[in-house]
Coordinates of C-alpha atoms in Angstrom, one line a residue:
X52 CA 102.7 169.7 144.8
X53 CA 101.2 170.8 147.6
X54 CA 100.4 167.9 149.8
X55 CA 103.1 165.7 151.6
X56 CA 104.4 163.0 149.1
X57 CA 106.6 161.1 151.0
X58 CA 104.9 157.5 151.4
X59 CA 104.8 157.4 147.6
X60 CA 107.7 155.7 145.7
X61 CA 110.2 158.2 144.5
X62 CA 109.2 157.4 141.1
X63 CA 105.9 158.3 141.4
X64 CA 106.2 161.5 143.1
X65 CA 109.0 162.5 140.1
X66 CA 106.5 161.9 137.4
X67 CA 103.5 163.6 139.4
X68 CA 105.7 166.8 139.7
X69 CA 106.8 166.6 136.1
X70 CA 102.9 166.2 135.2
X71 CA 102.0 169.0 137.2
X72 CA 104.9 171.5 135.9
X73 CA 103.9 170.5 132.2
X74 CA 100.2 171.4 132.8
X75 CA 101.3 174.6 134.4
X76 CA 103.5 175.6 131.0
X77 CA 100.9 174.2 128.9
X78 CA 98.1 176.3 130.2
X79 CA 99.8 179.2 131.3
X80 CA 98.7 178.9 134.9
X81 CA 99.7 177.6 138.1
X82 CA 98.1 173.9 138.1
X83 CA 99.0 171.6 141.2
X84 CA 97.8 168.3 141.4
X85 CA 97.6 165.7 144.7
X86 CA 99.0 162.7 145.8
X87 CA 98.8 160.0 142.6
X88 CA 96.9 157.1 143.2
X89 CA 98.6 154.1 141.5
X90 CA 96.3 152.4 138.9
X91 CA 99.2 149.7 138.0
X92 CA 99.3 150.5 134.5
X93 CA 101.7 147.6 132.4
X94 CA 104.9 146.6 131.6
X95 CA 104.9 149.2 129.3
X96 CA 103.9 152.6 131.5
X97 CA 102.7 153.4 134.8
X98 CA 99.1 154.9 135.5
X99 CA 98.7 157.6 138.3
X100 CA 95.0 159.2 139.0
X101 CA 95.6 162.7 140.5
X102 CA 93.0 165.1 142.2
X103 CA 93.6 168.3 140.9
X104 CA 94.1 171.3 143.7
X105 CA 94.3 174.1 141.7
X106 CA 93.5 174.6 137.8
X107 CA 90.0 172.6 138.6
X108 CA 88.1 175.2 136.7
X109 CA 90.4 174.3 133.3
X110 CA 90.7 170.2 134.2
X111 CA 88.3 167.6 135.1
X112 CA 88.2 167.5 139.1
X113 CA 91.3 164.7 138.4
X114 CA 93.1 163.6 135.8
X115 CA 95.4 160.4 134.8
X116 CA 99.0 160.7 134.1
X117 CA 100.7 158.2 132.3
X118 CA 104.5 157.5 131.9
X119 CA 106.0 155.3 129.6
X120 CA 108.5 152.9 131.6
X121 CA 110.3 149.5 131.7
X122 CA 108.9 146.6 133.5
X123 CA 110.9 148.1 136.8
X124 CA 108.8 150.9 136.6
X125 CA 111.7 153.5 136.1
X126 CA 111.2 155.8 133.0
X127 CA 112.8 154.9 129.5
X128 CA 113.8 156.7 126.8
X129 CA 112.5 154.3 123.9
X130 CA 108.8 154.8 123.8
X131 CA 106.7 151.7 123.0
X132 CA 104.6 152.2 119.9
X133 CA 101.6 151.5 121.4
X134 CA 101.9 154.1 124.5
X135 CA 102.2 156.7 121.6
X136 CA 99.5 155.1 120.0
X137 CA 97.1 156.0 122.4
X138 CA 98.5 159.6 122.7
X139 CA 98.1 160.4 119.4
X140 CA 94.3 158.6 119.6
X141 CA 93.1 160.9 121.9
X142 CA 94.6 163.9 121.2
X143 CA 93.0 162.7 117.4
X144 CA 89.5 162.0 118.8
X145 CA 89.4 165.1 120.5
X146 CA 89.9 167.4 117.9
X147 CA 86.8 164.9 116.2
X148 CA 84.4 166.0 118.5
X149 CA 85.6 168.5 121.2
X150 CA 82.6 169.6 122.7
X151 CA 80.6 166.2 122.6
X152 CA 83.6 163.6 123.5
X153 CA 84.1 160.0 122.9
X154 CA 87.2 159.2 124.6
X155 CA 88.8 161.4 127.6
X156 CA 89.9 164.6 127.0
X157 CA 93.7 165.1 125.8
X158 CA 95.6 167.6 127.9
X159 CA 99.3 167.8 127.2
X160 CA 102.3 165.3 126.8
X161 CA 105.9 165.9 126.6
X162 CA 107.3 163.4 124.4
X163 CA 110.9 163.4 125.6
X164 CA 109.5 162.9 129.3
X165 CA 107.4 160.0 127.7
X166 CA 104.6 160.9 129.7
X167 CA 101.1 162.5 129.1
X168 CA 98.0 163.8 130.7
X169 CA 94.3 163.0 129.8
X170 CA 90.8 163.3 131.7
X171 CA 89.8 161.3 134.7
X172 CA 86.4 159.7 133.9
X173 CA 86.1 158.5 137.2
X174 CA 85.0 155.3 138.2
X175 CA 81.5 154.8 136.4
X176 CA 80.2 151.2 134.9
X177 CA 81.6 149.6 132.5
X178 CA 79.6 147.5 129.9
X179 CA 80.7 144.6 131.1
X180 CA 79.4 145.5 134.6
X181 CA 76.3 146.0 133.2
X182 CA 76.2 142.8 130.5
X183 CA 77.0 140.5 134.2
X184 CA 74.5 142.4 135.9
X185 CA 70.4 141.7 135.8
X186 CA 68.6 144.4 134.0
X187 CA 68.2 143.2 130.7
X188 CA 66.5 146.6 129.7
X189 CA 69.7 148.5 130.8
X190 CA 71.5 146.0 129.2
X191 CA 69.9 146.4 125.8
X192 CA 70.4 150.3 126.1
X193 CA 73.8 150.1 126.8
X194 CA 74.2 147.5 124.3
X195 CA 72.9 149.9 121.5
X196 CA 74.7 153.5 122.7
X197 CA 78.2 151.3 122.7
X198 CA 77.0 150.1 118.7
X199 CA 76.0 154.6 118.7
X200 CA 79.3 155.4 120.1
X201 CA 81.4 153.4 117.6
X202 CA 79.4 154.5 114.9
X203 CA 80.2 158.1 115.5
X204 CA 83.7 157.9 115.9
X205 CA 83.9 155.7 113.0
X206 CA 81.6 158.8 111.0
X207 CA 83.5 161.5 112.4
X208 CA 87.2 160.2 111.3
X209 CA 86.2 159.3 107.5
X210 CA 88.2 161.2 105.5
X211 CA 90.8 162.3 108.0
X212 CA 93.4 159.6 107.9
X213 CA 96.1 162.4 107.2
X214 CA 95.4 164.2 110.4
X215 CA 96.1 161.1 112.5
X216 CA 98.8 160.1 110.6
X217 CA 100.3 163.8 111.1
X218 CA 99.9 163.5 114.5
X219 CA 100.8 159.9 115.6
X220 CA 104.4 160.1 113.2
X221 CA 105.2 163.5 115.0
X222 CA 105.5 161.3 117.9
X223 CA 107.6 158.3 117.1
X224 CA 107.8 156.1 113.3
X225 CA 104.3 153.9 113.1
X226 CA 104.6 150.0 112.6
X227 CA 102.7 148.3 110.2
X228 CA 100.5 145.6 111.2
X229 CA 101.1 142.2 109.6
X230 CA 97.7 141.4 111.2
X231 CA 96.0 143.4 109.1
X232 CA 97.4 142.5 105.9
X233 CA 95.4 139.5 106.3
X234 CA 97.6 137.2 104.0
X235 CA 97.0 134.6 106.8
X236 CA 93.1 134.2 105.9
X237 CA 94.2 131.3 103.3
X238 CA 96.6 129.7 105.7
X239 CA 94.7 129.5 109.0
X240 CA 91.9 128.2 106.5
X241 CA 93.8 125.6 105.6
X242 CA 94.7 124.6 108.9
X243 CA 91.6 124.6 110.4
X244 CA 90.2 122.5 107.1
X245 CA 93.5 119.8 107.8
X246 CA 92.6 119.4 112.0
X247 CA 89.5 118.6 111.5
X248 CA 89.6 117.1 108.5
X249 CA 86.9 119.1 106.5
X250 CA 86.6 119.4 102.5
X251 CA 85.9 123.1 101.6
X252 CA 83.0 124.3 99.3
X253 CA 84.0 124.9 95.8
X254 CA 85.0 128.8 95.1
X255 CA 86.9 129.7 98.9
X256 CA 89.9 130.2 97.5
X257 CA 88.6 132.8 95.3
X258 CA 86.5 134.0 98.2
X259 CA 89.3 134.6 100.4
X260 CA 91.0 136.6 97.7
X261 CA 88.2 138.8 97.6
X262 CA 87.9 139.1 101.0
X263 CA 91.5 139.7 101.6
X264 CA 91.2 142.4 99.1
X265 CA 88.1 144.1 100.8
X266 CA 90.1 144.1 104.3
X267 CA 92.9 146.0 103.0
X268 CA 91.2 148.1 100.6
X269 CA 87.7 149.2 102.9
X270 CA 87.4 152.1 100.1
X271 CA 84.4 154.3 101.7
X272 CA 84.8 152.0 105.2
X273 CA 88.0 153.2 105.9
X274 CA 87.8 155.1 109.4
X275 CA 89.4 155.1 112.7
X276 CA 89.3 152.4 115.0
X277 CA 89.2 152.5 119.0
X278 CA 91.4 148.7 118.6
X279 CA 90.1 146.7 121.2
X280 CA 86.7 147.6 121.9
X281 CA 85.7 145.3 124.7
X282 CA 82.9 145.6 127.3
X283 CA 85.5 146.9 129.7
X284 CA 86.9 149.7 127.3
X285 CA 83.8 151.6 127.2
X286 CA 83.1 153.5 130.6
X287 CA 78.9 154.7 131.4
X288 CA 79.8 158.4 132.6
X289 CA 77.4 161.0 133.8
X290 CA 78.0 162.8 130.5
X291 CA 77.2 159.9 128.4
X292 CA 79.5 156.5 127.1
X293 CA 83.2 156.9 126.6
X294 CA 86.2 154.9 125.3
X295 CA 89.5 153.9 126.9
X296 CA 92.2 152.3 125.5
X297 CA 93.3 153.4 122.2
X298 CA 96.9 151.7 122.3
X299 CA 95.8 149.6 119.2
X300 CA 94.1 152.8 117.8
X301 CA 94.6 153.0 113.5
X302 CA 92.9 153.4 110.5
X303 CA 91.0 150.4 108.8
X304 CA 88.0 149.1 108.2
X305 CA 84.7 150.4 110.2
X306 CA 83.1 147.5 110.2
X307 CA 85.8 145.4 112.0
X308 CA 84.1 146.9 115.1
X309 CA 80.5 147.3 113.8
X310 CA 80.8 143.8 114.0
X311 CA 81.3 143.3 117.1
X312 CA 77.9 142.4 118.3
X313 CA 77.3 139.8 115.6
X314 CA 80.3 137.9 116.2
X315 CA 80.4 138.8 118.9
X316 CA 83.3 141.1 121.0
X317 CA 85.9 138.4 119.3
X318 CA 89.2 140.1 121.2
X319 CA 87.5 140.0 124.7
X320 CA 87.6 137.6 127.2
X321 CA 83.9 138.5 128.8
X322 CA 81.9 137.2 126.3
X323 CA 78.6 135.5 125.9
X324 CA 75.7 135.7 123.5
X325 CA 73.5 138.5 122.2
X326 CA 69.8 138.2 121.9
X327 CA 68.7 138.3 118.2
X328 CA 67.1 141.4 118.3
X329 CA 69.4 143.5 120.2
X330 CA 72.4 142.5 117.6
X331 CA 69.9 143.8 115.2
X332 CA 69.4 147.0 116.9
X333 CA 73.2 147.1 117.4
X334 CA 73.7 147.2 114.0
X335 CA 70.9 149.8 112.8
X336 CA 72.5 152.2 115.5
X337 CA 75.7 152.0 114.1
X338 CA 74.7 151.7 110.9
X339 CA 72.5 155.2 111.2
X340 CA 75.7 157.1 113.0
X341 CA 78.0 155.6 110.5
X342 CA 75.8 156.8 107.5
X343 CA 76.4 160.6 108.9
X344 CA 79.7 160.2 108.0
X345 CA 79.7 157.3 105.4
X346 CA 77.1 157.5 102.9
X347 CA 78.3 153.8 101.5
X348 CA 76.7 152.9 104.6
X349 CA 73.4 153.9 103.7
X350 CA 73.5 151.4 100.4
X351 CA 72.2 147.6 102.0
X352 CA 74.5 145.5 100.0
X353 CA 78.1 147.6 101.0
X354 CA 77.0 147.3 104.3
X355 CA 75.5 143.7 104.0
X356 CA 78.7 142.6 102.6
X357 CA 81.2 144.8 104.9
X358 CA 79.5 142.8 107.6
X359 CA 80.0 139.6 106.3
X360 CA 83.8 140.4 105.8
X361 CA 84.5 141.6 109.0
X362 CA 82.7 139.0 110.4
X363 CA 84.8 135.9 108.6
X364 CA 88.0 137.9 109.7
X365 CA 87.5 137.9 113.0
X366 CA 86.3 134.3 113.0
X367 CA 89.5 133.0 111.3
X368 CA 91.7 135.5 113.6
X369 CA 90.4 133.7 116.9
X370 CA 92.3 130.8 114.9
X371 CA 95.7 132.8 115.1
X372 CA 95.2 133.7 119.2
X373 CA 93.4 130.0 119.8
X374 CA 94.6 127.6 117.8
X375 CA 92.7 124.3 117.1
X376 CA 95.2 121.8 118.3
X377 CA 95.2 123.4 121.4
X378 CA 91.5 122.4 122.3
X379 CA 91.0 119.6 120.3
X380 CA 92.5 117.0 123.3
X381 CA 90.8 119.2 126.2
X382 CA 88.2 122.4 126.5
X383 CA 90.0 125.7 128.2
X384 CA 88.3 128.1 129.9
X385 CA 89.7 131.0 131.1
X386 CA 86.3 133.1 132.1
X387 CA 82.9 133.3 130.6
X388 CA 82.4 131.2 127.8
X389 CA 85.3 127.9 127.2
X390 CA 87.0 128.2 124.1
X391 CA 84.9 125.3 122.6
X392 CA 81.9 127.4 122.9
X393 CA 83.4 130.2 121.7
X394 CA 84.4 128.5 118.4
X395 CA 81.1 127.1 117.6
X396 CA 79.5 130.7 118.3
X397 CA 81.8 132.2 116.1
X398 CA 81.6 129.9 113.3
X399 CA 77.5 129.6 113.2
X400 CA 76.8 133.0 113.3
X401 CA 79.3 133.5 110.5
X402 CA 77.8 130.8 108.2
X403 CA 74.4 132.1 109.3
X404 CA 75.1 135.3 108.4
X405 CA 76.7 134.5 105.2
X406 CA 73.9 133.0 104.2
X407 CA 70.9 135.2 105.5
X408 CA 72.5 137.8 103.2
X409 CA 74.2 135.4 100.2
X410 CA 77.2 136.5 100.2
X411 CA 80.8 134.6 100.3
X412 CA 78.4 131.6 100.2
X413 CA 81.3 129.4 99.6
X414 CA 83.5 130.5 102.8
X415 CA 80.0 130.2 105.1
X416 CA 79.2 126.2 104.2
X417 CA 82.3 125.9 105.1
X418 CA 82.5 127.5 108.4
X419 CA 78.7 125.8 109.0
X420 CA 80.5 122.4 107.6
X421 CA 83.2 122.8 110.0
X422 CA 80.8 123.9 113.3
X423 CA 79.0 120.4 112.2
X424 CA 82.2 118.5 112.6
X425 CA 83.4 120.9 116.3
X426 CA 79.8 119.4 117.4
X427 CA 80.3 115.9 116.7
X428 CA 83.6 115.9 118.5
X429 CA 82.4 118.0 121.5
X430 CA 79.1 116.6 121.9
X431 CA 79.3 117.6 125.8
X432 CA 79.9 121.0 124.8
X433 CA 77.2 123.1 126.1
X434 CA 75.3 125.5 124.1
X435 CA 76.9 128.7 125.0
X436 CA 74.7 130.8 127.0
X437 CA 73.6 134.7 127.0
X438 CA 74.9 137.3 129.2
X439 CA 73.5 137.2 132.2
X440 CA 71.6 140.3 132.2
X441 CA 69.9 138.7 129.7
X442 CA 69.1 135.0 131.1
X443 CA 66.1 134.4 132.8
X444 CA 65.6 134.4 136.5
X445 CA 65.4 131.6 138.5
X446 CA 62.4 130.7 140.3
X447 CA 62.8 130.8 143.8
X448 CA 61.6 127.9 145.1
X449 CA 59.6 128.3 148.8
X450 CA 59.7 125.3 150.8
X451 CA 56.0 124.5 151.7
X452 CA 55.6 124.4 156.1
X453 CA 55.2 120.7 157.4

């Protein structure tokens, strides 16, 4: 390194220096990076953004080093699965799509340091900057390259399950999800049913069966998923939108994320409603970039019913993270919309959905059934209200001169 490190933390200038010596092997050429700014990272690694000095013609003007470490911040030796889940995500969705990316580029790890490099995509807006801002027309657009961008990645990795796999177990074992096994479906059903003390339609159980079945088996569906694709997780860049985060990166079905404007976004906390329309655009985006890859996609009633399912799963999950009992004696909110509101969006656009397309009719009077009883025993809960890039200005009211 070639600038004076000394008002960094030891720790930090070690793993910058092993960054910038496993750059310089990797490419062959003398790379030197500056002084790491600390982006806090987690309990899991720490997050340094680095200007690079020399090398700038091979590497973006800076790049982000990450180091697995314990919640002291020192280095450890026992790699958390989901640090080498992103690794293995972006080096993945690289070789997708080198010269058009969707994430930031992969550079070089060392596994035994626990610690890789990737791209810098600076500090452009995120969607969620944009969705709490007050263009609605560059909200819509954003909107519908975000549905674009998830449908392309989601095309591009059909088929190619083996190559991830090859990549992410070189790295560490992989854990299976009990998540997404889904043999909670029946069971939060039921509990939902006993709190609020709703009979279900005739024919669930056979409906969650089904839908069970279609989670776990997505047949032409199956692709890779970004994991938590939030407002926040997508990045506006002068070369187009990109993804971050891939630590909950895996293969499974597509349209658990080309859902996520009809639900909508059900793992994020800044969340409000979607216009109508735009969800519809949304969906014919990603449903277009999809079919490039995923000619299943093409047919109306796979991808009707592929909606539908993801849709219910992600409605009975927010069960599993927020349970009932929790909110039944008093709303919570935590930012955006209260957790009231968020039920009763979740649950009607389900049921609407279910029955706009006639499909799992059963499990959608019953989510509509239960949204009927949420309303009668939150009749102060407001109706949950649109991003507000997408809400209407206020008047502003002039005061007329005395």
């Amino acid at each position: 390194m070639s600038q004076d490190q000394t008002t960094q933390p030891l720790q930090a200038v070690e793993t910058i220096a092993q960054a910038e010596q496993l750059l310089t092997r990797h490419y062959n050429t003398t790379i030197k990076l500056g002084s790491g700014e600390d982006l806090g990272g987690s309990q899991r690694s720490k997050v340094y953004r680095c200007p690079v000095l020399e090398g700038a013609d091979i590497l973006a003007p800076s790049v982000i080093v990450k180091q697995a470490s314990q919640p002291d911040g020192t280095p450890l030796t026992q790699v958390h699965p989901l640090f080498l889940n992103e690794w293995a995500s972006l080096q993945f969705i690289q070789s997708l799509s080198p010269e058009e990316p969707l994430a930031p580029k992969f550079y070089a790890g060392d596994r035994e340091l626990g610690l890789f490099i990737m791209e810098d995509l600076g500090t452009g807006s995120q969607l969620n900057h944009t969705l709490l801002g007050s263009d609605p027309g560059l909200a819509e657009t954003a909107l519908v390259e975000y549905a674009a961008l998830h449908g392309r990645l989601h095309a591009l990795s059909a088929g190619k399950q083996a190559a991830y796999t090859a990549i992410r177990t070189a790295l560490g074992p992989m854990e299976d999800s009990e998540y997404f096994q889904y043999s909670w479906l029946q069971t939060q059903m039921e509990k939902i049913l006993t709190t609020l003390n709703v009979q279900p339609e005739p024919g669930i159980a056979q409906e969650l069966q089904t839908l069970q079945m279609a989670l776990t088996n997505p047949g032409p569906f199956l692709a890779f998923m970004q994991g938590d694709a939030c407002p926040d997780n997508v990045i506006q860049t002068q070369h187009g939108m990109r993804m971050v985060d891939f630590e909950g990166g895996m293969y499974t079905h597509a349209l658990l994320e080309g859902a996520y404007g009809r639900v909508p976004f059900p793992t994020c906390r800044c969340l409000y409603r979607i216009p109508e329309d735009i969800v519809q655009r949304m969906e014919a985006r990603y449903r277009t970039e999809l079919s490039q890859g995923c000619p299943a996609a093409s047919d109306d009633t796979l991808f009707q019913h592929g909606l539908i399912e993801a849709s219910i799963s992600w409605v009975l999950g927010f069960h599993t993270m927020v349970p009932l009992d929790i909110i039944l004696p008093q709303d919570r909110f935590i930012m955006a919309l209260t957790d009231r509101q968020r039920y009763l969006l979740f649950f009607e656009n389900a049921a609407r959905l279910t029955e706009s397309y006639g499909y799992m009719k059963a499990i959608g009077n019953t989510l509509y059934a239960l949204a009927q009883k949420m309303r009668l025993l939150w009749p102060d809960t407001e109706e949950p209200p649109y991003y507000p890039a997408f809400q209407p200005e206020l008047p502003i009211l002039v005061s007329e001169a005395k």
